[in-house]
PDB file of C-alpha atoms and ligand atoms in Angstrom:
ATOM      1  CA  UNK A 157      10.274  -2.318   0.771  1.00 33.00           C
ATOM      2  CA  UNK A 158       7.277  -1.210  -1.238  1.00 31.00           C
ATOM      3  CA  UNK A 159       7.557  -4.242  -3.490  1.00 33.00           C
ATOM      4  CA  UNK A 160       8.022  -6.615  -0.579  1.00 33.00           C
ATOM      5  CA  UNK A 161       5.082  -5.243   1.381  1.00 34.00           C
ATOM      6  CA  UNK A 162       2.784  -5.177  -1.644  1.00 30.00           C
ATOM      7  CA  UNK A 163       3.642  -8.786  -2.386  1.00 29.00           C
ATOM      8  CA  UNK A 164       2.988  -9.866   1.145  1.00 31.00           C
ATOM      9  CA  UNK A 165      -0.518  -8.485   0.938  1.00 33.00           C
ATOM     10  CA  UNK A 166      -1.378 -10.001  -2.421  1.00 29.00           C
ATOM     11  CA  UNK A 167      -2.625 -13.221  -0.842  1.00 28.00           C
ATOM     12  CA  UNK A 168      -6.089 -14.564  -0.324  1.00 24.00           C
ATOM     13  CA  UNK A 169      -6.420 -15.292   3.360  1.00 25.00           C
ATOM     14  CA  UNK A 170      -9.223 -13.467   5.085  1.00 27.00           C
ATOM     15  CA  UNK A 171      -9.851 -13.996   8.764  1.00 27.00           C
ATOM     16  CA  UNK A 172     -12.950 -12.699  10.483  1.00 29.00           C
ATOM     17  CA  UNK A 173     -14.202 -12.995  14.061  1.00 31.00           C
ATOM     18  CA  UNK A 174     -17.757 -12.434  15.156  1.00 33.00           C
ATOM     19  CA  UNK A 175     -17.370 -11.286  18.732  1.00 36.00           C
ATOM     20  CA  UNK A 176     -19.895  -8.690  19.803  1.00 38.00           C
ATOM     21  CA  UNK A 177     -19.516  -6.131  22.582  1.00 43.00           C
ATOM     22  CA  UNK A 178     -22.459  -5.521  24.891  1.00 47.00           C
ATOM     23  CA  UNK A 179     -21.865  -2.290  26.744  1.00 52.00           C
ATOM     24  CA  UNK A 180     -23.380  -0.744  29.818  1.00 56.00           C
ATOM     25  CA  UNK A 181     -23.277   2.962  30.619  1.00 59.00           C
ATOM     26  CA  UNK A 182     -20.159   2.325  32.753  1.00 68.00           C
ATOM     27  CA  UNK A 183     -18.288   0.980  29.732  1.00 72.00           C
ATOM     28  CA  UNK A 184     -17.871  -2.460  31.303  1.00 74.00           C
ATOM     29  CA  UNK A 185     -19.978  -5.426  30.286  1.00 73.00           C
ATOM     30  CA  UNK A 186     -20.860  -6.749  33.768  1.00 72.00           C
ATOM     31  CA  UNK A 187     -22.044 -10.038  32.241  1.00 80.00           C
ATOM     32  CA  UNK A 188     -19.336 -10.029  29.618  1.00 93.00           C
ATOM     33  CA  UNK A 189     -17.467 -13.149  28.572  1.00 95.00           C
ATOM     34  CA  UNK A 190     -14.464 -12.029  30.625  1.00 98.00           C
ATOM     35  CA  UNK A 191     -16.274 -10.844  33.770  1.00 97.00           C
ATOM     36  CA  UNK A 192     -14.362 -11.515  37.022  1.00 96.00           C
ATOM     37  CA  UNK A 193     -11.183 -12.272  35.130  1.00 97.00           C
ATOM     38  CA  UNK A 194      -7.816 -10.499  35.383  1.00 98.00           C
ATOM     39  CA  UNK A 195      -5.633  -9.724  32.362  1.00 98.00           C
ATOM     40  CA  UNK A 196      -2.045  -8.469  32.072  1.00 98.00           C
ATOM     41  CA  UNK A 197      -1.204  -6.772  28.769  1.00 99.00           C
ATOM     42  CA  UNK A 198       2.369  -5.652  28.051  1.00 99.00           C
ATOM     43  CA  UNK A 199       3.114  -2.641  25.853  1.00 98.00           C
ATOM     44  CA  UNK A 200      -0.474  -1.524  26.380  1.00 98.00           C
ATOM     45  CA  UNK A 201      -0.286   2.275  26.499  1.00 98.00           C
ATOM     46  CA  UNK A 202      -0.520   2.747  22.733  1.00 98.00           C
ATOM     47  CA  UNK A 203      -1.360   1.067  19.435  1.00 98.00           C
ATOM     48  CA  UNK A 204      -2.391  -2.580  19.321  1.00 98.00           C
ATOM     49  CA  UNK A 205      -1.734  -3.200  23.039  1.00 99.00           C
ATOM     50  CA  UNK A 206      -3.975  -0.305  24.093  1.00 99.00           C
ATOM     51  CA  UNK A 207      -6.779  -1.518  21.807  1.00 99.00           C
ATOM     52  CA  UNK A 208      -6.466  -5.022  23.271  1.00 99.00           C
ATOM     53  CA  UNK A 209      -6.502  -3.694  26.851  1.00 98.00           C
ATOM     54  CA  UNK A 210      -9.607  -1.599  26.120  1.00 98.00           C
ATOM     55  CA  UNK A 211     -11.437  -4.519  24.522  1.00 98.00           C
ATOM     56  CA  UNK A 212     -10.647  -6.997  27.323  1.00 98.00           C
ATOM     57  CA  UNK A 213     -11.858  -4.437  29.878  1.00 98.00           C
ATOM     58  CA  UNK A 214     -15.009  -3.709  27.848  1.00 98.00           C
ATOM     59  CA  UNK A 215     -15.698  -7.435  27.867  1.00 98.00           C
ATOM     60  CA  UNK A 216     -15.580  -7.480  31.670  1.00 98.00           C
ATOM     61  CA  UNK A 217     -11.962  -8.173  32.665  1.00 98.00           C
ATOM     62  CA  UNK A 218      -9.864  -6.125  35.063  1.00 98.00           C
ATOM     63  CA  UNK A 219      -6.788  -5.165  33.019  1.00 98.00           C
ATOM     64  CA  UNK A 220      -3.288  -4.240  34.163  1.00 98.00           C
ATOM     65  CA  UNK A 221      -1.797  -1.714  31.735  1.00 98.00           C
ATOM     66  CA  UNK A 222       1.982  -1.387  31.356  1.00 98.00           C
ATOM     67  CA  UNK A 223       4.800   0.056  29.274  1.00 98.00           C
ATOM     68  CA  UNK A 224       8.243   1.639  29.747  1.00 98.00           C
ATOM     69  CA  UNK A 225       7.198   5.231  30.444  1.00 98.00           C
ATOM     70  CA  UNK A 226       5.283   6.359  33.523  1.00 98.00           C
ATOM     71  CA  UNK A 227       3.622   9.236  31.667  1.00 98.00           C
ATOM     72  CA  UNK A 228       2.277   6.831  29.039  1.00 98.00           C
ATOM     73  CA  UNK A 229       0.955   4.478  31.726  1.00 98.00           C
ATOM     74  CA  UNK A 230      -0.737   7.386  33.537  1.00 98.00           C
ATOM     75  CA  UNK A 231      -2.301   8.654  30.314  1.00 98.00           C
ATOM     76  CA  UNK A 232      -3.630   5.244  29.229  1.00 98.00           C
ATOM     77  CA  UNK A 233      -4.981   4.358  32.685  1.00 98.00           C
ATOM     78  CA  UNK A 234      -6.729   7.741  32.967  1.00 98.00           C
ATOM     79  CA  UNK A 235      -8.238   7.401  29.486  1.00 98.00           C
ATOM     80  CA  UNK A 236      -9.622   3.903  30.086  1.00 98.00           C
ATOM     81  CA  UNK A 237     -10.833   4.659  33.600  1.00 98.00           C
ATOM     82  CA  UNK A 238     -12.525   7.730  32.086  1.00 98.00           C
ATOM     83  CA  UNK A 239     -14.435   5.298  29.846  1.00 98.00           C
ATOM     84  CA  UNK A 240     -15.658   3.488  32.974  1.00 98.00           C
ATOM     85  CA  UNK A 241     -13.307   0.544  32.533  1.00 98.00           C
ATOM     86  CA  UNK A 242     -11.609  -1.410  35.339  1.00 98.00           C
ATOM     87  CA  UNK A 243      -7.870  -0.915  34.815  1.00 98.00           C
ATOM     88  CA  UNK A 244      -4.746  -0.239  36.850  1.00 98.00           C
ATOM     89  CA  UNK A 245      -1.215   0.233  35.606  1.00 98.00           C
ATOM     90  CA  UNK A 246       2.494   0.209  36.273  1.00 98.00           C
ATOM     91  CA  UNK A 247       5.764   0.814  34.473  1.00 98.00           C
ATOM     92  CA  UNK A 248       7.234  -2.343  32.963  1.00 98.00           C
ATOM     93  CA  UNK A 249      10.037  -2.529  30.430  1.00 98.00           C
ATOM     94  CA  UNK A 250       9.579  -6.208  29.600  1.00 98.00           C
ATOM     95  CA  UNK A 251      13.310  -6.694  29.060  1.00 98.00           C
ATOM     96  CA  UNK A 252      14.089  -5.767  32.686  1.00 98.00           C
ATOM     97  CA  UNK A 253      13.720  -8.395  35.426  1.00 98.00           C
ATOM     98  CA  UNK A 254      12.916  -5.850  38.155  1.00 98.00           C
ATOM     99  CA  UNK A 255      10.189  -4.319  36.024  1.00 98.00           C
ATOM    100  CA  UNK A 256       8.665  -7.750  35.373  1.00 98.00           C
ATOM    101  CA  UNK A 257       8.558  -8.353  39.135  1.00 98.00           C
ATOM    102  CA  UNK A 258       6.809  -4.996  39.591  1.00 98.00           C
ATOM    103  CA  UNK A 259       4.229  -5.970  36.993  1.00 98.00           C
ATOM    104  CA  UNK A 260       3.550  -9.298  38.706  1.00 98.00           C
ATOM    105  CA  UNK A 261       3.112  -7.531  42.063  1.00 98.00           C
ATOM    106  CA  UNK A 262       0.765  -4.941  40.546  1.00 98.00           C
ATOM    107  CA  UNK A 263      -1.349  -7.616  38.887  1.00 98.00           C
ATOM    108  CA  UNK A 264      -1.694  -9.546  42.146  1.00 97.00           C
ATOM    109  CA  UNK A 265      -2.954  -6.446  43.978  1.00 96.00           C
ATOM    110  CA  UNK A 266      -6.346  -6.804  42.311  1.00 95.00           C
ATOM    111  CA  UNK A 267      -7.511 -10.277  43.390  1.00 93.00           C
ATOM    112  CA  UNK A 268      -4.373 -12.337  43.859  1.00 95.00           C
ATOM    113  CA  UNK A 269      -4.988 -14.315  40.658  1.00 96.00           C
ATOM    114  CA  UNK A 270      -4.248 -13.819  36.989  1.00 98.00           C
ATOM    115  CA  UNK A 271      -6.220 -15.313  34.113  1.00 98.00           C
ATOM    116  CA  UNK A 272      -4.710 -13.904  30.940  1.00 98.00           C
ATOM    117  CA  UNK A 273      -1.321 -12.704  29.759  1.00 98.00           C
ATOM    118  CA  UNK A 274      -1.026 -10.824  26.461  1.00 99.00           C
ATOM    119  CA  UNK A 275       2.624 -10.327  25.452  1.00 99.00           C
ATOM    120  CA  UNK A 276       2.299  -7.452  23.023  1.00 98.00           C
ATOM    121  CA  UNK A 277       5.468  -5.391  23.671  1.00 98.00           C
ATOM    122  CA  UNK A 278       7.916  -5.635  20.788  1.00 98.00           C
ATOM    123  CA  UNK A 279      10.782  -3.613  19.367  1.00 97.00           C
ATOM    124  CA  UNK A 280      12.702  -3.167  16.166  1.00 95.00           C
ATOM    125  CA  UNK A 281      15.759  -0.980  16.799  1.00 93.00           C
ATOM    126  CA  UNK A 282      17.236  -1.560  13.327  1.00 90.00           C
ATOM    127  CA  UNK A 283      15.998  -1.110   9.779  1.00 89.00           C
ATOM    128  CA  UNK A 284      18.591  -3.198   7.999  1.00 90.00           C
ATOM    129  CA  UNK A 285      19.787  -6.656   7.105  1.00 92.00           C
ATOM    130  CA  UNK A 286      20.189  -9.604   9.452  1.00 94.00           C
ATOM    131  CA  UNK A 287      23.939  -9.757   8.901  1.00 95.00           C
ATOM    132  CA  UNK A 288      24.194  -6.009   9.488  1.00 93.00           C
ATOM    133  CA  UNK A 289      22.788  -6.338  13.015  1.00 95.00           C
ATOM    134  CA  UNK A 290      25.300  -5.876  15.834  1.00 96.00           C
ATOM    135  CA  UNK A 291      25.396  -8.191  18.838  1.00 97.00           C
ATOM    136  CA  UNK A 292      23.793  -5.404  20.871  1.00 97.00           C
ATOM    137  CA  UNK A 293      20.883  -5.167  18.405  1.00 97.00           C
ATOM    138  CA  UNK A 294      20.409  -8.951  18.412  1.00 97.00           C
ATOM    139  CA  UNK A 295      20.426  -8.996  22.213  1.00 98.00           C
ATOM    140  CA  UNK A 296      17.818  -6.245  22.439  1.00 98.00           C
ATOM    141  CA  UNK A 297      15.488  -7.754  19.851  1.00 98.00           C
ATOM    142  CA  UNK A 298      15.702 -11.274  21.241  1.00 98.00           C
ATOM    143  CA  UNK A 299      15.469 -10.112  24.846  1.00 98.00           C
ATOM    144  CA  UNK A 300      12.346  -7.967  24.390  1.00 98.00           C
ATOM    145  CA  UNK A 301      10.548  -9.869  21.634  1.00 98.00           C
ATOM    146  CA  UNK A 302      11.319 -13.513  22.447  1.00 98.00           C
ATOM    147  CA  UNK A 303      12.799 -14.030  25.922  1.00 98.00           C
ATOM    148  CA  UNK A 304      10.611 -11.631  27.871  1.00 98.00           C
ATOM    149  CA  UNK A 305       7.256 -13.372  27.142  1.00 98.00           C
ATOM    150  CA  UNK A 306       8.679 -16.665  28.459  1.00 98.00           C
ATOM    151  CA  UNK A 307      10.343 -15.065  31.486  1.00 98.00           C
ATOM    152  CA  UNK A 308       7.260 -13.051  32.418  1.00 98.00           C
ATOM    153  CA  UNK A 309       4.984 -16.051  31.984  1.00 98.00           C
ATOM    154  CA  UNK A 310       7.205 -18.180  34.219  1.00 98.00           C
ATOM    155  CA  UNK A 311       6.704 -15.634  37.017  1.00 98.00           C
ATOM    156  CA  UNK A 312       2.931 -15.345  36.475  1.00 98.00           C
ATOM    157  CA  UNK A 313       2.264 -19.054  36.050  1.00 97.00           C
ATOM    158  CA  UNK A 314       1.833 -19.935  39.750  1.00 96.00           C
ATOM    159  CA  UNK A 315      -1.036 -17.420  39.899  1.00 96.00           C
ATOM    160  CA  UNK A 316      -2.597 -18.593  36.612  1.00 96.00           C
ATOM    161  CA  UNK A 317      -2.771 -22.260  37.525  1.00 94.00           C
ATOM    162  CA  UNK A 318      -6.275 -23.628  38.185  1.00 84.00           C
ATOM    163  CA  UNK A 319      -7.760 -20.592  36.387  1.00 92.00           C
ATOM    164  CA  UNK A 320      -8.160 -22.204  32.923  1.00 89.00           C
ATOM    165  CA  UNK A 321      -6.498 -19.096  31.587  1.00 95.00           C
ATOM    166  CA  UNK A 322      -4.967 -18.104  28.304  1.00 98.00           C
ATOM    167  CA  UNK A 323      -1.751 -16.620  26.959  1.00 98.00           C
ATOM    168  CA  UNK A 324      -1.573 -14.643  23.728  1.00 99.00           C
ATOM    169  CA  UNK A 325       1.757 -13.795  22.110  1.00 99.00           C
ATOM    170  CA  UNK A 326       1.984 -11.116  19.396  1.00 98.00           C
ATOM    171  CA  UNK A 327       4.039 -11.988  16.326  1.00 98.00           C
ATOM    172  CA  UNK A 328       3.919 -10.341  12.873  1.00 97.00           C
ATOM    173  CA  UNK A 329       3.137 -11.259   9.287  1.00 95.00           C
ATOM    174  CA  UNK A 330       6.880 -10.744   8.755  1.00 94.00           C
ATOM    175  CA  UNK A 331       7.318 -14.055  10.579  1.00 97.00           C
ATOM    176  CA  UNK A 332       5.897 -15.795   7.502  1.00 95.00           C
ATOM    177  CA  UNK A 333       6.856 -13.300   4.808  1.00 91.00           C
ATOM    178  CA  UNK A 334      10.080 -11.609   5.920  1.00 92.00           C
ATOM    179  CA  UNK A 335      10.668  -7.986   4.904  1.00 89.00           C
ATOM    180  CA  UNK A 336      14.291  -7.650   3.791  1.00 90.00           C
ATOM    181  CA  UNK A 337      14.680  -4.400   5.743  1.00 88.00           C
ATOM    182  CA  UNK A 338      13.605  -5.994   9.022  1.00 92.00           C
ATOM    183  CA  UNK A 339      16.169  -8.814   9.252  1.00 94.00           C
ATOM    184  CA  UNK A 340      16.566  -9.658  12.933  1.00 96.00           C
ATOM    185  CA  UNK A 341      13.007  -8.528  13.752  1.00 97.00           C
ATOM    186  CA  UNK A 342      11.609 -11.040  11.216  1.00 97.00           C
ATOM    187  CA  UNK A 343      13.609 -13.798  12.899  1.00 97.00           C
ATOM    188  CA  UNK A 344      12.368 -12.836  16.365  1.00 98.00           C
ATOM    189  CA  UNK A 345       8.759 -12.865  15.188  1.00 98.00           C
ATOM    190  CA  UNK A 346       9.216 -16.296  13.581  1.00 98.00           C
ATOM    191  CA  UNK A 347      10.645 -17.535  16.881  1.00 98.00           C
ATOM    192  CA  UNK A 348       7.406 -16.468  18.566  1.00 98.00           C
ATOM    193  CA  UNK A 349       5.428 -18.855  16.356  1.00 98.00           C
ATOM    194  CA  UNK A 350       7.585 -21.677  17.721  1.00 98.00           C
ATOM    195  CA  UNK A 351       7.343 -20.372  21.273  1.00 98.00           C
ATOM    196  CA  UNK A 352       3.556 -20.458  20.948  1.00 98.00           C
ATOM    197  CA  UNK A 353       3.585 -24.117  19.896  1.00 98.00           C
ATOM    198  CA  UNK A 354       6.040 -25.180  22.589  1.00 98.00           C
ATOM    199  CA  UNK A 355       4.296 -23.327  25.406  1.00 98.00           C
ATOM    200  CA  UNK A 356       0.929 -24.670  24.254  1.00 98.00           C
ATOM    201  CA  UNK A 357       2.237 -28.215  24.738  1.00 98.00           C
ATOM    202  CA  UNK A 358       3.915 -27.432  28.052  1.00 98.00           C
ATOM    203  CA  UNK A 359       0.860 -25.751  29.544  1.00 98.00           C
ATOM    204  CA  UNK A 360      -1.876 -28.004  28.159  1.00 98.00           C
ATOM    205  CA  UNK A 361      -1.762 -30.254  31.270  1.00 97.00           C
ATOM    206  CA  UNK A 362      -2.534 -27.160  33.352  1.00 97.00           C
ATOM    207  CA  UNK A 363      -5.473 -26.268  31.062  1.00 97.00           C
ATOM    208  CA  UNK A 364      -3.790 -23.015  30.033  1.00 98.00           C
ATOM    209  CA  UNK A 365      -4.076 -22.287  26.319  1.00 98.00           C
ATOM    210  CA  UNK A 366      -1.396 -20.450  24.340  1.00 98.00           C
ATOM    211  CA  UNK A 367      -2.131 -18.812  20.999  1.00 98.00           C
ATOM    212  CA  UNK A 368      -0.546 -16.131  18.848  1.00 98.00           C
ATOM    213  CA  UNK A 369      -1.924 -13.020  17.166  1.00 98.00           C
ATOM    214  CA  UNK A 370      -0.114 -12.406  13.871  1.00 98.00           C
ATOM    215  CA  UNK A 371      -0.908  -8.874  12.679  1.00 97.00           C
ATOM    216  CA  UNK A 372      -0.378  -7.604   9.159  1.00 95.00           C
ATOM    217  CA  UNK A 373       0.356  -3.934   8.620  1.00 93.00           C
ATOM    218  CA  UNK A 374      -1.584  -1.991  11.261  1.00 96.00           C
ATOM    219  CA  UNK A 375      -1.710   1.799  11.508  1.00 95.00           C
ATOM    220  CA  UNK A 376       0.215   2.661  14.697  1.00 97.00           C
ATOM    221  CA  UNK A 377       3.284   4.681  15.706  1.00 95.00           C
ATOM    222  CA  UNK A 378       5.339   1.535  15.099  1.00 95.00           C
ATOM    223  CA  UNK A 379       4.459   1.581  11.387  1.00 92.00           C
ATOM    224  CA  UNK A 380       4.549   5.348  10.947  1.00 89.00           C
ATOM    225  CA  UNK A 381       7.699   5.183   8.816  1.00 83.00           C
ATOM    226  CA  UNK A 382       5.378   3.604   6.230  1.00 81.00           C
ATOM    227  CA  UNK A 383       2.266   5.721   6.623  1.00 82.00           C
ATOM    228  CA  UNK A 384       4.314   8.921   6.582  1.00 82.00           C
ATOM    229  CA  UNK A 385       5.251   7.938   3.025  1.00 84.00           C
ATOM    230  CA  UNK A 386       1.990   9.055   1.398  1.00 86.00           C
ATOM    231  CA  UNK A 387       2.475   7.617  -2.117  1.00 85.00           C
ATOM    232  CA  UNK A 388       3.427   4.241  -0.667  1.00 81.00           C
ATOM    233  CA  UNK A 389       0.577   4.294   1.828  1.00 82.00           C
ATOM    234  CA  UNK A 390      -2.110   5.171  -0.754  1.00 83.00           C
ATOM    235  CA  UNK A 391      -0.775   2.574  -3.157  1.00 82.00           C
ATOM    236  CA  UNK A 392      -0.664  -0.032  -0.415  1.00 80.00           C
ATOM    237  CA  UNK A 393      -4.236   0.716   0.631  1.00 80.00           C
ATOM    238  CA  UNK A 394      -5.490   0.313  -2.931  1.00 80.00           C
ATOM    239  CA  UNK A 395      -3.671  -3.014  -3.251  1.00 78.00           C
ATOM    240  CA  UNK A 396      -5.478  -4.385  -0.193  1.00 79.00           C
ATOM    241  CA  UNK A 397      -8.367  -6.753  -0.883  1.00 82.00           C
ATOM    242  CA  UNK A 398     -10.436  -4.935   1.725  1.00 86.00           C
ATOM    243  CA  UNK A 399      -9.281  -1.517   0.451  1.00 83.00           C
ATOM    244  CA  UNK A 400      -8.232  -0.301   3.845  1.00 87.00           C
ATOM    245  CA  UNK A 401      -5.318  -0.491   6.267  1.00 89.00           C
ATOM    246  CA  UNK A 402      -5.643  -2.469   9.491  1.00 95.00           C
ATOM    247  CA  UNK A 403      -6.437  -0.551  12.671  1.00 97.00           C
ATOM    248  CA  UNK A 404      -5.405  -1.602  16.213  1.00 98.00           C
ATOM    249  CA  UNK A 405      -9.061  -2.443  16.975  1.00 98.00           C
ATOM    250  CA  UNK A 406      -9.014  -5.043  14.184  1.00 98.00           C
ATOM    251  CA  UNK A 407      -6.651  -7.108  16.379  1.00 98.00           C
ATOM    252  CA  UNK A 408      -8.480  -6.686  19.677  1.00 98.00           C
ATOM    253  CA  UNK A 409     -11.600  -8.797  19.088  1.00 98.00           C
ATOM    254  CA  UNK A 410      -9.531 -11.854  18.245  1.00 98.00           C
ATOM    255  CA  UNK A 411      -7.610 -11.575  21.523  1.00 98.00           C
ATOM    256  CA  UNK A 412     -10.842 -11.304  23.520  1.00 98.00           C
ATOM    257  CA  UNK A 413     -12.204 -14.349  21.680  1.00 98.00           C
ATOM    258  CA  UNK A 414      -9.017 -16.344  22.371  1.00 98.00           C
ATOM    259  CA  UNK A 415      -9.356 -15.543  26.071  1.00 98.00           C
ATOM    260  CA  UNK A 416     -13.046 -16.479  26.136  1.00 98.00           C
ATOM    261  CA  UNK A 417     -14.631 -19.898  26.794  1.00 97.00           C
ATOM    262  CA  UNK A 418     -15.625 -19.995  23.108  1.00 97.00           C
ATOM    263  CA  UNK A 419     -11.937 -20.670  22.383  1.00 98.00           C
ATOM    264  CA  UNK A 420     -11.616 -23.391  25.019  1.00 97.00           C
ATOM    265  CA  UNK A 421     -10.511 -26.012  22.452  1.00 98.00           C
ATOM    266  CA  UNK A 422      -8.051 -23.748  20.615  1.00 98.00           C
ATOM    267  CA  UNK A 423      -4.390 -23.832  21.578  1.00 98.00           C
ATOM    268  CA  UNK A 424      -1.042 -23.629  19.804  1.00 98.00           C
ATOM    269  CA  UNK A 425      -2.499 -21.612  16.918  1.00 98.00           C
ATOM    270  CA  UNK A 426      -0.884 -18.682  15.132  1.00 97.00           C
ATOM    271  CA  UNK A 427      -3.732 -16.584  13.712  1.00 97.00           C
ATOM    272  CA  UNK A 428      -3.177 -13.942  11.025  1.00 96.00           C
ATOM    273  CA  UNK A 429      -5.085 -10.631  11.133  1.00 96.00           C
ATOM    274  CA  UNK A 430      -3.908  -8.989   7.930  1.00 94.00           C
ATOM    275  CA  UNK A 431      -6.940  -8.419   5.713  1.00 93.00           C
ATOM    276  CA  UNK A 432      -5.607 -11.393   3.786  1.00 90.00           C
ATOM    277  CA  UNK A 433      -2.347 -13.271   3.627  1.00 86.00           C
ATOM    278  CA  UNK A 434      -0.783 -15.738   1.213  1.00 78.00           C
ATOM    279  CA  UNK A 435      -0.479 -18.357   3.957  1.00 78.00           C
ATOM    280  CA  UNK A 436      -2.515 -21.522   3.472  1.00 77.00           C
TER     281      UNK A 436
HETATM  282  N1  NAP B 765       1.919  -1.938  13.710  1.00 92.41           N
HETATM  283  C1  NAP B 765       2.143  -2.944  12.896  1.00 92.41           C
HETATM  284  O1  NAP B 765       2.009  -2.828  11.659  1.00 92.41           O
HETATM  285  C2  NAP B 765       2.532  -4.299  13.459  1.00 92.41           C
HETATM  286  C3  NAP B 765       2.520  -5.380  12.577  1.00 92.41           C
HETATM  287  C4  NAP B 765       2.867  -6.644  13.053  1.00 92.41           C
HETATM  288  C5  NAP B 765       3.191  -6.817  14.388  1.00 92.41           C
HETATM  289  N2  NAP B 765       3.215  -5.751  15.218  1.00 92.41           N
HETATM  290  C6  NAP B 765       3.581  -6.010  16.614  1.00 92.41           C
HETATM  291  O2  NAP B 765       2.548  -5.519  17.463  1.00 92.41           O
HETATM  292  C7  NAP B 765       3.088  -5.139  18.707  1.00 92.41           C
HETATM  293  C8  NAP B 765       2.630  -3.741  19.063  1.00 92.41           C
HETATM  294  O3  NAP B 765       3.013  -2.851  18.040  1.00 92.41           O
HETATM  295  P1  NAP B 765       2.284  -1.457  17.794  1.00 92.41           P
HETATM  296  O4  NAP B 765       2.296  -1.256  16.332  1.00 92.41           O
HETATM  297  O5  NAP B 765       1.005  -1.398  18.527  1.00 92.41           O
HETATM  298  O6  NAP B 765       3.352  -0.455  18.453  1.00 92.41           O
HETATM  299  P2  NAP B 765       3.172   1.030  19.093  1.00 92.41           P
HETATM  300  O7  NAP B 765       1.929   1.667  18.614  1.00 92.41           O
HETATM  301  O8  NAP B 765       4.478   1.690  18.843  1.00 92.41           O
HETATM  302  O9  NAP B 765       3.004   0.729  20.656  1.00 92.41           O
HETATM  303  C9  NAP B 765       4.014   0.053  21.355  1.00 92.41           C
HETATM  304  C10 NAP B 765       3.641  -0.031  22.822  1.00 92.41           C
HETATM  305  O10 NAP B 765       4.612  -0.845  23.482  1.00 92.41           O
HETATM  306  C11 NAP B 765       5.273  -0.089  24.508  1.00 92.41           C
HETATM  307  N3  NAP B 765       6.650  -0.584  24.540  1.00 92.41           N
HETATM  308  C12 NAP B 765       7.644  -0.419  23.642  1.00 92.41           C
HETATM  309  N4  NAP B 765       8.759  -1.059  24.025  1.00 92.41           N
HETATM  310  C13 NAP B 765       8.451  -1.680  25.200  1.00 92.41           C
HETATM  311  C14 NAP B 765       9.186  -2.496  26.101  1.00 92.41           C
HETATM  312  N5  NAP B 765      10.482  -2.817  25.892  1.00 92.41           N
HETATM  313  N6  NAP B 765       8.564  -2.944  27.218  1.00 92.41           N
HETATM  314  C15 NAP B 765       7.283  -2.635  27.459  1.00 92.41           C
HETATM  315  N7  NAP B 765       6.537  -1.852  26.658  1.00 92.41           N
HETATM  316  C16 NAP B 765       7.118  -1.389  25.535  1.00 92.41           C
HETATM  317  C17 NAP B 765       5.064   1.374  24.121  1.00 92.41           C
HETATM  318  O11 NAP B 765       5.033   2.286  25.246  1.00 92.41           O
HETATM  319  P3  NAP B 765       6.371   2.923  25.914  1.00 92.41           P
HETATM  320  O12 NAP B 765       7.024   3.722  24.848  1.00 92.41           O
HETATM  321  O13 NAP B 765       5.853   3.733  27.069  1.00 92.41           O
HETATM  322  O14 NAP B 765       7.175   1.738  26.345  1.00 92.41           O
HETATM  323  C18 NAP B 765       3.655   1.297  23.517  1.00 92.41           C
HETATM  324  O15 NAP B 765       2.677   1.263  24.539  1.00 92.41           O
HETATM  325  C19 NAP B 765       4.610  -5.297  18.584  1.00 92.41           C
HETATM  326  O16 NAP B 765       4.994  -6.530  19.147  1.00 92.41           O
HETATM  327  C20 NAP B 765       4.843  -5.309  17.092  1.00 92.41           C
HETATM  328  O17 NAP B 765       5.993  -6.038  16.731  1.00 92.41           O
HETATM  329  C21 NAP B 765       2.884  -4.496  14.793  1.00 92.41           C
END
């Protein structure tokens, strides 16, 4: 694993966005690039999803927070509202149809329209090889990581039409550079790159753009199996061109930019946020 991860991060690609945040005392930028817009972010009570939700709200959007556990939703909503941000929340396990319906209904409560969907929720129930994955593991990974973004979007689409909105899927650097220990997960994240391209074509006539955030290794609970391993983690950090590990906030600015009018001619792109990557 150590060798594989180190190799992945020995590339040269460096992506940088220049989006600034102009804050008021309430925490919301009333004249922000996303003012009067409504965003749904899945898996947004922790890690990358929470950072994205916070950033979209800071930039003026009303954000609907969601994840599987009520207590996590309550905690995230309270924290962001405490920062003066406009957010509401509901439970939504993205793999469950009833939960997706609940999320749609919650989102419509705000203004009856939806501008942005960020499909961040993702799972990896197995550290092991592709051929070692049971049918149950395949079903879970493909259902949550690949099918749910398409199924949720199909339900939200009627309310996104005529809004010139945007969809952002969340893949992984393992889509390009598979980690041997993450067999089926790698495959699901590669599928998301294709889903991005296909949806971008399908939704272009409706003026809805579809792009994909491709994070490298980011310090979250999801990656804690790696950062709990101190020798690996320190070695990894030193091997990074930027001499640091990615933080959830490193991913958030890109998502805000992709939602903004500045990205109005960008669709179907898979954009790496990994410090650098060997991808041309
Ligand atoms: N961290 C990394 O290094 C890294 C690298 C590349 C890509 N990614 C991708 O980035 C995304 C977010 O990862 P993260 O590192 O931020 O993870 P994280 O810190 O573990 O947070 C995951 C969030 O998703 C929620 N969640 C989990 N399963 C869900 C489901 N089935 N339905 C709805 N919500 C669910 C969790 O809350 P509940 O427990 O309440 O559901 C939590 O809010 C994932 O798609 C992951 O594959 C992460």
